[in-house]
PDB file of C-alpha atoms in Angstrom:
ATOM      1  CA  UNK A  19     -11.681 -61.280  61.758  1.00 46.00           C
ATOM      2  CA  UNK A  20     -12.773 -63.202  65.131  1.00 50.00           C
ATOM      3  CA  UNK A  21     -10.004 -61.463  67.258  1.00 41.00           C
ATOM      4  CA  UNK A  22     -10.367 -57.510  64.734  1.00 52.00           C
ATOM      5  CA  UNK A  23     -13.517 -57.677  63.014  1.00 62.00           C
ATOM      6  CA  UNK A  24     -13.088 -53.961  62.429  1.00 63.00           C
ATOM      7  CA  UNK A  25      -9.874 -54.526  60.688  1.00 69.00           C
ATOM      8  CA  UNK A  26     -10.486 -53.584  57.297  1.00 79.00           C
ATOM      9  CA  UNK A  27      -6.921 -55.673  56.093  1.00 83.00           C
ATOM     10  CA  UNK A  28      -8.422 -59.023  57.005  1.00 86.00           C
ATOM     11  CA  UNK A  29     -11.435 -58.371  54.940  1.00 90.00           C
ATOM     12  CA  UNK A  30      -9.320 -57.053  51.744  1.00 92.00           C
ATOM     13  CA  UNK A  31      -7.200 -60.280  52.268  1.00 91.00           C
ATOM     14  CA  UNK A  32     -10.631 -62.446  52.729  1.00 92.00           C
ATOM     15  CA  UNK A  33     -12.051 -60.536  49.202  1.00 94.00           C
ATOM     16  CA  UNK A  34      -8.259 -61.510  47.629  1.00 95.00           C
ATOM     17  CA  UNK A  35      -8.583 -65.139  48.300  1.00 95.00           C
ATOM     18  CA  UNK A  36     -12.440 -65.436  47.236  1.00 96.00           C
ATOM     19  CA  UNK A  37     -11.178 -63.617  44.314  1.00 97.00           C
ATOM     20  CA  UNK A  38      -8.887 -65.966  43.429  1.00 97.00           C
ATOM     21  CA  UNK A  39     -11.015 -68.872  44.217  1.00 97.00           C
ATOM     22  CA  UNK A  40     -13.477 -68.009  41.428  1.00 97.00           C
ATOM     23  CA  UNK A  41     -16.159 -66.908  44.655  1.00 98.00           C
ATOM     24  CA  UNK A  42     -16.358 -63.372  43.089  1.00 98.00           C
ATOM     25  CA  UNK A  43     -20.034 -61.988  44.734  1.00 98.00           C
ATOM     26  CA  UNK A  44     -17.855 -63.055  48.207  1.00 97.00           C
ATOM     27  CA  UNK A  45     -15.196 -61.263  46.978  1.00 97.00           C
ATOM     28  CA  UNK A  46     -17.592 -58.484  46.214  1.00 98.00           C
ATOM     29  CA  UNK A  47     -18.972 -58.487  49.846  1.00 96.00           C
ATOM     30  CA  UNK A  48     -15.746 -58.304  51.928  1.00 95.00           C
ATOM     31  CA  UNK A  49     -14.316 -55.607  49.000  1.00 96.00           C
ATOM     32  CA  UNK A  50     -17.098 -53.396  50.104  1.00 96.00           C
ATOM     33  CA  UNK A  51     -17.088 -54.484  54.056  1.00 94.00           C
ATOM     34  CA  UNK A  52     -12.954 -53.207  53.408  1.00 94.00           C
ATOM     35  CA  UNK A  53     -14.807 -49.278  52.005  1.00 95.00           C
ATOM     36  CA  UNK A  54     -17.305 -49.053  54.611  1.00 93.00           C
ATOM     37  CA  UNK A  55     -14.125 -49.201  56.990  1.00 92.00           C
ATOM     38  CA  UNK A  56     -11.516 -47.029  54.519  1.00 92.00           C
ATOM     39  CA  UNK A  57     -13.776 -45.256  51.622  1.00 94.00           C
ATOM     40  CA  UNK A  58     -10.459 -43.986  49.969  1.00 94.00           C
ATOM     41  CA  UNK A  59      -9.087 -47.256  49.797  1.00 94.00           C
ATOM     42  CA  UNK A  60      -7.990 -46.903  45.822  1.00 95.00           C
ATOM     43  CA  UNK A  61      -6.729 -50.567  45.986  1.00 95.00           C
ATOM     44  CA  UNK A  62      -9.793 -52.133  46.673  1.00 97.00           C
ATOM     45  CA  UNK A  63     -11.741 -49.945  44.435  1.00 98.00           C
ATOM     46  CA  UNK A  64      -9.667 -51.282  41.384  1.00 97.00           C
ATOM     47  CA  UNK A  65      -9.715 -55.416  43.497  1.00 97.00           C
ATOM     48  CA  UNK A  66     -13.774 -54.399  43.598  1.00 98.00           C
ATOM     49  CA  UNK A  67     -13.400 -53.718  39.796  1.00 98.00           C
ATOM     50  CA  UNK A  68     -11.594 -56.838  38.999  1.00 97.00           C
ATOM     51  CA  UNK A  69     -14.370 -58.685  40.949  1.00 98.00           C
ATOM     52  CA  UNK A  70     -16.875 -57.141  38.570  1.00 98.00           C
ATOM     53  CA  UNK A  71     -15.366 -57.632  35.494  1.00 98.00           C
ATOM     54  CA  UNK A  72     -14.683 -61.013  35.829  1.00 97.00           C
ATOM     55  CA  UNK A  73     -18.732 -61.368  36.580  1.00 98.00           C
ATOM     56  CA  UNK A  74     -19.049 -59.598  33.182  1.00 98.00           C
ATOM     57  CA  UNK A  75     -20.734 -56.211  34.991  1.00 98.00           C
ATOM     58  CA  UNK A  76     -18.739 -54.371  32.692  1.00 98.00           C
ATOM     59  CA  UNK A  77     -20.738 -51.039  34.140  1.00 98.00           C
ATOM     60  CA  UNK A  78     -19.839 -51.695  37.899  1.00 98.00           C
ATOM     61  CA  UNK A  79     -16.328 -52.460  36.726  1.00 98.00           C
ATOM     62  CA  UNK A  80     -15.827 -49.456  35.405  1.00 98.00           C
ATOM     63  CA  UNK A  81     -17.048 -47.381  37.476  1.00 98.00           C
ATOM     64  CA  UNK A  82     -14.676 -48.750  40.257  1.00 98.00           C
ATOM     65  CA  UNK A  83     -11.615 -48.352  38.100  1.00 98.00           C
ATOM     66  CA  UNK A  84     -13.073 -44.398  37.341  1.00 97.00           C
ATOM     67  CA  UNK A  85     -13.129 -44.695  40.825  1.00 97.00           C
ATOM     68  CA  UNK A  86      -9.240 -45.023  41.198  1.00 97.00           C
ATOM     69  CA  UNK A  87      -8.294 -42.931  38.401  1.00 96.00           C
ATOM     70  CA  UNK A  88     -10.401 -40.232  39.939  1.00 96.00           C
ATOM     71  CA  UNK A  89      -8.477 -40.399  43.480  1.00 96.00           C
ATOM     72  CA  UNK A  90      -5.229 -40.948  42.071  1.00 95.00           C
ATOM     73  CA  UNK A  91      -4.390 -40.189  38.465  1.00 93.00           C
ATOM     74  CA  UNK A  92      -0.713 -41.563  39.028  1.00 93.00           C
ATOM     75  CA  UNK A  93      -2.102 -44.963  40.889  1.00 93.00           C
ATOM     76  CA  UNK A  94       0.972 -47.576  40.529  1.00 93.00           C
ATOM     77  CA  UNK A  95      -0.642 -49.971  38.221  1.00 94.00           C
ATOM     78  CA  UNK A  96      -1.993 -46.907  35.950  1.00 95.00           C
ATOM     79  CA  UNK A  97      -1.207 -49.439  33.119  1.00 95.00           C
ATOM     80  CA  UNK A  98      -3.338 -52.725  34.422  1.00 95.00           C
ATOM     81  CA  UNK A  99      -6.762 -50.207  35.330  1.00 96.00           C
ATOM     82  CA  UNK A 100      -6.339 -49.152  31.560  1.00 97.00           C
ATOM     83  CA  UNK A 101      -6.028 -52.214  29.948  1.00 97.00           C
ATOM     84  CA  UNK A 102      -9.155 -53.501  31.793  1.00 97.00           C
ATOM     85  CA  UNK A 103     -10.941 -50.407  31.389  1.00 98.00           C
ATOM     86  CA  UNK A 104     -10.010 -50.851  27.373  1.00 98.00           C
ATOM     87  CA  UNK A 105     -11.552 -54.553  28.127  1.00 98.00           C
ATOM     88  CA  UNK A 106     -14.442 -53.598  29.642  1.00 98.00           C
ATOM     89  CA  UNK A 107     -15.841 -51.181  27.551  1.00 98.00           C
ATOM     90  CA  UNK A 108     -15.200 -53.838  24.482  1.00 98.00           C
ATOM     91  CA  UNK A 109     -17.086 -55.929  26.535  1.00 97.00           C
ATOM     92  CA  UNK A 110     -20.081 -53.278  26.256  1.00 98.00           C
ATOM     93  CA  UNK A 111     -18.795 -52.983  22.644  1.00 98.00           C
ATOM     94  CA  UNK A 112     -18.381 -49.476  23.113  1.00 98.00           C
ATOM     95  CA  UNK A 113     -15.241 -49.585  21.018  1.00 98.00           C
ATOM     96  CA  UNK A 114     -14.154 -45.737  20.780  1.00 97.00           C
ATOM     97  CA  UNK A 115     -13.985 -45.875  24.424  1.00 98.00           C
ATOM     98  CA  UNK A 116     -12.032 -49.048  24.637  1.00 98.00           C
ATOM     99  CA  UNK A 117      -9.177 -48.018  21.785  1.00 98.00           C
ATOM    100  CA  UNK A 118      -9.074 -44.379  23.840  1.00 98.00           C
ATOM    101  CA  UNK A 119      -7.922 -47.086  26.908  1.00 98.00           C
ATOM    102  CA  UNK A 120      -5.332 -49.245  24.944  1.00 98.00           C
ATOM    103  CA  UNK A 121      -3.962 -46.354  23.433  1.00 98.00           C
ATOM    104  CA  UNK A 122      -3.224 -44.622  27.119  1.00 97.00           C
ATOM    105  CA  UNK A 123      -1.936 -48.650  27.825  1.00 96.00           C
ATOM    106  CA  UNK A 124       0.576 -48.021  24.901  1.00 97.00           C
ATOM    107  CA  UNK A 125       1.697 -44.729  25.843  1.00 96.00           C
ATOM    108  CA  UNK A 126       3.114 -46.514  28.691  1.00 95.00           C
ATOM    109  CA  UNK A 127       4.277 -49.763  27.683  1.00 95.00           C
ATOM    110  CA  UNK A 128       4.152 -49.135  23.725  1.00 96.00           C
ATOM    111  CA  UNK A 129       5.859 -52.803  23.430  1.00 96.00           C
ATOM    112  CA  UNK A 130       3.089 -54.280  24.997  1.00 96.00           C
ATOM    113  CA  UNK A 131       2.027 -56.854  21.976  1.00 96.00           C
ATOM    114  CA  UNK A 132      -1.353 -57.606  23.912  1.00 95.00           C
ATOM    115  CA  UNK A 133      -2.417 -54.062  23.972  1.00 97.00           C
ATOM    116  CA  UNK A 134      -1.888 -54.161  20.452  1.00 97.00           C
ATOM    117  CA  UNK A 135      -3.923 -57.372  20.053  1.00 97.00           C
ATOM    118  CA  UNK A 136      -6.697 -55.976  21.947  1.00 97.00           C
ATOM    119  CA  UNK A 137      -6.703 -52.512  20.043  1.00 98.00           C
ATOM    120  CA  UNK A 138      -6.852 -54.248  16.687  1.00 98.00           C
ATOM    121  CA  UNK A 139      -9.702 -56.244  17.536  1.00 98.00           C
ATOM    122  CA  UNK A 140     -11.650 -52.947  19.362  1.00 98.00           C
ATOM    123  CA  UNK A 141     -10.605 -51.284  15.782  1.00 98.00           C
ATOM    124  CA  UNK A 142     -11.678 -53.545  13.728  1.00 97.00           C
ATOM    125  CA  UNK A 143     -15.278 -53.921  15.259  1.00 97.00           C
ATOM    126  CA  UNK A 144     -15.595 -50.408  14.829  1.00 97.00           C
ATOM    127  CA  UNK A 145     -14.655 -50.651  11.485  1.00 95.00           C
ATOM    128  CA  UNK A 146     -11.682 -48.749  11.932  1.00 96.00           C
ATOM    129  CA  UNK A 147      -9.488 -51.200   9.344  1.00 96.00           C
ATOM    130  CA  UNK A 148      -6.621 -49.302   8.816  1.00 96.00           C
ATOM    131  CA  UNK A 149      -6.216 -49.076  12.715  1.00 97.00           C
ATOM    132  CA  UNK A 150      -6.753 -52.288  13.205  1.00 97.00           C
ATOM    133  CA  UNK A 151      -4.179 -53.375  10.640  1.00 96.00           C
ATOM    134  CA  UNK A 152      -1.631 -51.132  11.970  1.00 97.00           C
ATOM    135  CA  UNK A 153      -2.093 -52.659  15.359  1.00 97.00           C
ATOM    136  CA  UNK A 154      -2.200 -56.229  14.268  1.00 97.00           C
ATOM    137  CA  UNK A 155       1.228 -55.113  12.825  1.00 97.00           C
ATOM    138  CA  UNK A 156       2.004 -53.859  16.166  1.00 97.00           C
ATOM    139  CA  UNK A 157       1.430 -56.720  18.214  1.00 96.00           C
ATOM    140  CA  UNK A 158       3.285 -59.197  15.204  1.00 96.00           C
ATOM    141  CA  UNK A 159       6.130 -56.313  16.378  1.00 95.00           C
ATOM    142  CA  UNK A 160       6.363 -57.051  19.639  1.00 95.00           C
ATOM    143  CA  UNK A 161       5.040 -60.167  20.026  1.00 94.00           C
ATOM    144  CA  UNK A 162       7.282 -62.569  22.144  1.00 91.00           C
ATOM    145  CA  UNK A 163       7.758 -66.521  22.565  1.00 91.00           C
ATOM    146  CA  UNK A 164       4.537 -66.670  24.694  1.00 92.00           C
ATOM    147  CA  UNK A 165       2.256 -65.152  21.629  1.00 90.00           C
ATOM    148  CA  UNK A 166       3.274 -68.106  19.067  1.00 91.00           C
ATOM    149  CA  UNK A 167       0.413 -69.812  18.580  1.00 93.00           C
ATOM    150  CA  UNK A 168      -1.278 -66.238  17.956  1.00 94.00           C
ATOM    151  CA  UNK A 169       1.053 -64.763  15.284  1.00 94.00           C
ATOM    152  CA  UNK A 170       0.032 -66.565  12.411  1.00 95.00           C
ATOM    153  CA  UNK A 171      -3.536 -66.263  12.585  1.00 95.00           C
ATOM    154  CA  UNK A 172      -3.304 -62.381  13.219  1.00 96.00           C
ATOM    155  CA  UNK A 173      -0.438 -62.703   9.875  1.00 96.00           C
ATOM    156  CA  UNK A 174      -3.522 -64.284   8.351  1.00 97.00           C
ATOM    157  CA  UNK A 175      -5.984 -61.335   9.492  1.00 96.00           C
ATOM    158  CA  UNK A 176      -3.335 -58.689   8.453  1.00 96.00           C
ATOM    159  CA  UNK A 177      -3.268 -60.074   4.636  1.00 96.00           C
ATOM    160  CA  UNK A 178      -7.110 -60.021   4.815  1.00 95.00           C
ATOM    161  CA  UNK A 179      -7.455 -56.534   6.209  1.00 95.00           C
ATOM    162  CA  UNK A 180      -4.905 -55.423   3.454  1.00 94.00           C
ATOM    163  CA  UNK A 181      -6.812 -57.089   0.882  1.00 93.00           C
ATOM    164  CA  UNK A 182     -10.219 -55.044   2.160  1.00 89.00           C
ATOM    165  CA  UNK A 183      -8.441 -51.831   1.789  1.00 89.00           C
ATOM    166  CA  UNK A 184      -7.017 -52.769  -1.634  1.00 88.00           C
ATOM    167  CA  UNK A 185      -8.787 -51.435  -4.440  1.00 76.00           C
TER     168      UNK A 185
END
């Protein structure tokens, strides 16, 4: 930045390693230094929306990661802006919005056992229970090695949910 202060790559990188430090209102700051410089920088938009939803400003984080979708509907990591849109908006507990998310996740990866962790829970909060029990199914599906210690407390959840819906 000393010898290009006008290069907008430095700042991005800057905003990447405050990121990952946990130093997410810097990160904030050289994300937006990197738009003033390149305001169709779709990258940064979704880096500024990690930023935010990691400082639980679930409305700023979306908005960047509308942001993205809006100048590029086919942006590489489609799936990764879904899934944290789906995370954000169960983090305003607006749930219809957040299954509407995972489900576009799944039509992608429909293996993905978190998406169908995530789903289940957004279901069942909205008291969607037969959802939610199809999902925790789902993720039991495809859940892998790395999921163990989850699996048998969402087995647990699925024999409750079924016992709800029983008459």
């Amino acid at each position: 930045l000393e010898l290009d202060p006008i290069y907008a790559g430095a700042y991005g990188n800057r905003g990447l390693a405050y990121y990952w430090k946990g130093e997410y209102d810097h990160a904030i700051s050289n994300f937006n230094k990197v738009l003033e410089m390149n305001p169709m920088d779709e990258r940064t938009y979704a880096n500024l929306g990690d930023a935010y939803y990691r400082k639980n400003e679930y409305d700023k984080a979306i908005f960047n990661y509308c942001k993205v979708l809006e100048m590029n509907p086919g942006y590489p990591k489609l799936a990764e802006l879904y899934c944290f849109l789906g995370l954000a908006y169960s983090g305003k507990c607006e749930y219809e919005k957040a299954i509407y998310y995972y489900n576009k996740l799944l039509e992608i990866y429909p293996k993905d056992p978190e998406a169908y962790y995530n789903k289940a829970v957004a279901c069942e909060k909205s008291g969607a229970i037969e959802e939610a029990l199809k999902s925790y199914k789902g993720f039991v599906q495809c859940a892998t090695s790395q999921h163990s210690s989850y699996i048998e407390p969402v087995k647990q959840k699925i024999k409750e949910l079924e016992q709800k819906l029983s008459p």
